[in-house]
Coordinates of C-alpha atoms in Angstrom, one line a residue:
X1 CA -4.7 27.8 2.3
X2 CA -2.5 25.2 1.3
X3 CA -0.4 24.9 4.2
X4 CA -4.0 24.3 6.1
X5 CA -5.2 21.6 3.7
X6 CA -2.1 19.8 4.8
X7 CA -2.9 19.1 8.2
X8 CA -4.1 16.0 7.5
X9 CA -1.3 14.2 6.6
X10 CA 0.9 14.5 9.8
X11 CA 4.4 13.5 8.3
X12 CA 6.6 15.0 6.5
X13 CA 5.2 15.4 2.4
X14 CA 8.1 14.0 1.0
X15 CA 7.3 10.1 2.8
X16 CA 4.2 10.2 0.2
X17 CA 6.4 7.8 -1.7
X18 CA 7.0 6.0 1.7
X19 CA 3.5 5.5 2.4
X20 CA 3.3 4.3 -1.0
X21 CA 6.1 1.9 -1.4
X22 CA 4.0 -0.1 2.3
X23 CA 1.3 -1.0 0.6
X24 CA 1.2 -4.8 -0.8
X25 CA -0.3 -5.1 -4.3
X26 CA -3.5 -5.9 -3.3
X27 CA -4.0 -2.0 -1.4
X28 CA -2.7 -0.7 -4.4
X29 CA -5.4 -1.8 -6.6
X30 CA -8.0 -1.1 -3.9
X31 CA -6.3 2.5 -3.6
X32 CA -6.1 2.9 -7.5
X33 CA -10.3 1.6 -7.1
X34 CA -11.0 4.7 -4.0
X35 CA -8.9 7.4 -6.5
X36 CA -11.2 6.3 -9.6
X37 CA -14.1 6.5 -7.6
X38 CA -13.4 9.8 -6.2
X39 CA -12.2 11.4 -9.3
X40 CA -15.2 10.4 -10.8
X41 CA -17.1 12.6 -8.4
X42 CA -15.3 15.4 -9.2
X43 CA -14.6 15.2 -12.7
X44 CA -18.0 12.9 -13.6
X45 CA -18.0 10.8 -16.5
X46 CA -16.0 12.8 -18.8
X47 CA -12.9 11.4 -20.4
X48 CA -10.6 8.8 -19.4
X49 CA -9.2 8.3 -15.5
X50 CA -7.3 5.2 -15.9
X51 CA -4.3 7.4 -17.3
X52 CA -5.5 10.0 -14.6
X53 CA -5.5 7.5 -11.2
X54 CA -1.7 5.7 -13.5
X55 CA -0.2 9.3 -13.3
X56 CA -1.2 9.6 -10.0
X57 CA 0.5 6.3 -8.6
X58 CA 3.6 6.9 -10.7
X59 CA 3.8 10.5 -8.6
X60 CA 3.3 8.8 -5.5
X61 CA 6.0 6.3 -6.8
X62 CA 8.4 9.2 -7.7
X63 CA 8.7 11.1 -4.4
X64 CA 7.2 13.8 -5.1
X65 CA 5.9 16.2 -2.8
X66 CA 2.5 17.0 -1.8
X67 CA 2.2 20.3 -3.2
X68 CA 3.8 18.7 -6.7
X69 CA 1.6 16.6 -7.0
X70 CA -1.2 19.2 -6.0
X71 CA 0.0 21.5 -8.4
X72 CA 0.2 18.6 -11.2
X73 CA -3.4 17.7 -10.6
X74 CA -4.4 21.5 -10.9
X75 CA -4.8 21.1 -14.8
X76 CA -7.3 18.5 -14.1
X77 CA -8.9 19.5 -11.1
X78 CA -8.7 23.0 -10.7
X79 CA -9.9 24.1 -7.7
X80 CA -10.5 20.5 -6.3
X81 CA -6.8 19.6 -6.6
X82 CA -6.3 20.9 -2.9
X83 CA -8.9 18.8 -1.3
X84 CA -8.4 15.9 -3.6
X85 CA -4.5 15.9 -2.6
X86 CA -5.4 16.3 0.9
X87 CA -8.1 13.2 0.9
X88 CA -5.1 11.2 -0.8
X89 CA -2.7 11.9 1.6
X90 CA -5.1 10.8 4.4
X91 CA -6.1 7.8 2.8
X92 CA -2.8 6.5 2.0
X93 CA -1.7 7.3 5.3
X94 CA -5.2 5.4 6.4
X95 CA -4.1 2.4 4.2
X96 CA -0.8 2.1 5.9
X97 CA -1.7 2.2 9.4
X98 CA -4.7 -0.6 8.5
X99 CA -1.9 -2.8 7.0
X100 CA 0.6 -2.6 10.1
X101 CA -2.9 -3.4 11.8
X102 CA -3.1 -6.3 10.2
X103 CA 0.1 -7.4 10.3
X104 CA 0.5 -6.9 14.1
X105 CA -2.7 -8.9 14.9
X106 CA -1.4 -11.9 12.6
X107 CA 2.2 -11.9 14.6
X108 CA 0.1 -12.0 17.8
X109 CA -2.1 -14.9 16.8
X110 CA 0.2 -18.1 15.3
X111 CA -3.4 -19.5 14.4
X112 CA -3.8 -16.5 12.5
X113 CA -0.5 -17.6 10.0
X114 CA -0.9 -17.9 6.5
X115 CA -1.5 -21.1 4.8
X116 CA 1.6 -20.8 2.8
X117 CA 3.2 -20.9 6.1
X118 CA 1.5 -23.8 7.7
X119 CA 2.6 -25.7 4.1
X120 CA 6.8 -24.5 5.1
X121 CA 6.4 -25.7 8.3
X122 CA 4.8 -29.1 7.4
X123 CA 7.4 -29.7 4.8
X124 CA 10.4 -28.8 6.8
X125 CA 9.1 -31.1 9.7
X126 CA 9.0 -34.0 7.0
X127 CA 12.4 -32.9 5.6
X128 CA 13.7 -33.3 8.9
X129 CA 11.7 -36.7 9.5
X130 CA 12.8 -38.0 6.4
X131 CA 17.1 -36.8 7.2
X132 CA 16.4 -38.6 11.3
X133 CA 15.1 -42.3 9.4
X134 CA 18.2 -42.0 7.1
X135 CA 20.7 -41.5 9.7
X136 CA 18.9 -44.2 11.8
X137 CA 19.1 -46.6 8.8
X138 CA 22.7 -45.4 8.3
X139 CA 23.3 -46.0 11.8
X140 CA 21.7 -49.7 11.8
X141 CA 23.6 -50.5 8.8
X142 CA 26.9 -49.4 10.1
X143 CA 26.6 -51.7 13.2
X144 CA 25.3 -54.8 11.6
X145 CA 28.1 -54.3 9.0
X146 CA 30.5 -54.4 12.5

């Protein structure tokens, strides 16, 4: 039954940490967000699932294996451990792809660039303004000292 539950994922288990180590900071919170959330529809309301979803991403972190990690969760979960593991793999494998999405699309489309970007590229091109004035005032003071 295990071996069944992960067909989701694709890949090989042990690129969990992988998957994991692609996400920018902003799709880990939003992961550590979807885990809460779904945890709380398993487990409900009882106890505390910060430490539960923190475990979780420090697992992922650690290269562990998907069945580790399903096995870990097991004294939490019990029987939902398998289908919880197998969600997680999915969507951190979900989470990935929409990033390299995003990325590609941004590559594709210069108008699409970052404003941090646009900000380089403005002050380089006034670098560069400001060095071309200099050598021409260098140059117009070395021929009128001639």
């Amino acid at each position: 039954m295990v071996a069944e539950e992960g067909k989701g994922m694709g890949k090989d288990e042990s690129s969990l940490s992988h998957f994991y180590e692609k996400l920018g900071s902003e799709q880990k919170k939003s992961l550590a967000a979807a885990v809460t959330e779904k945890l709380q529809g398993i487990i409900g309301g009882y106890g505390e699932l910060s430490v539960l979803v923190e475990y979780i991403s420090v697992m992922l972190q650690s290269s562990r294996p998907k069945e580790t990690i399903q096995t870990e969760l097991e004294a939490f979960l019990q029987d939902e451990s398998g289908p919880f593991t197998t969600w997680l793999c999915q969507k951190l494998e979900k989470m990935t792809e929409s990033g390299k999405t995003r990325r590609r699309k941004r590559d594709e489309d210069p108008g699409a660039a970052p404003k941090d970007e646009a900000a380089r590229k403005a002050k380089k091109e006034k670098k560069a303004a400001a060095a071309a004035a200099a050598a021409a005032a260098a140059a117009a003071a070395a021929a009128s000292a001639a």
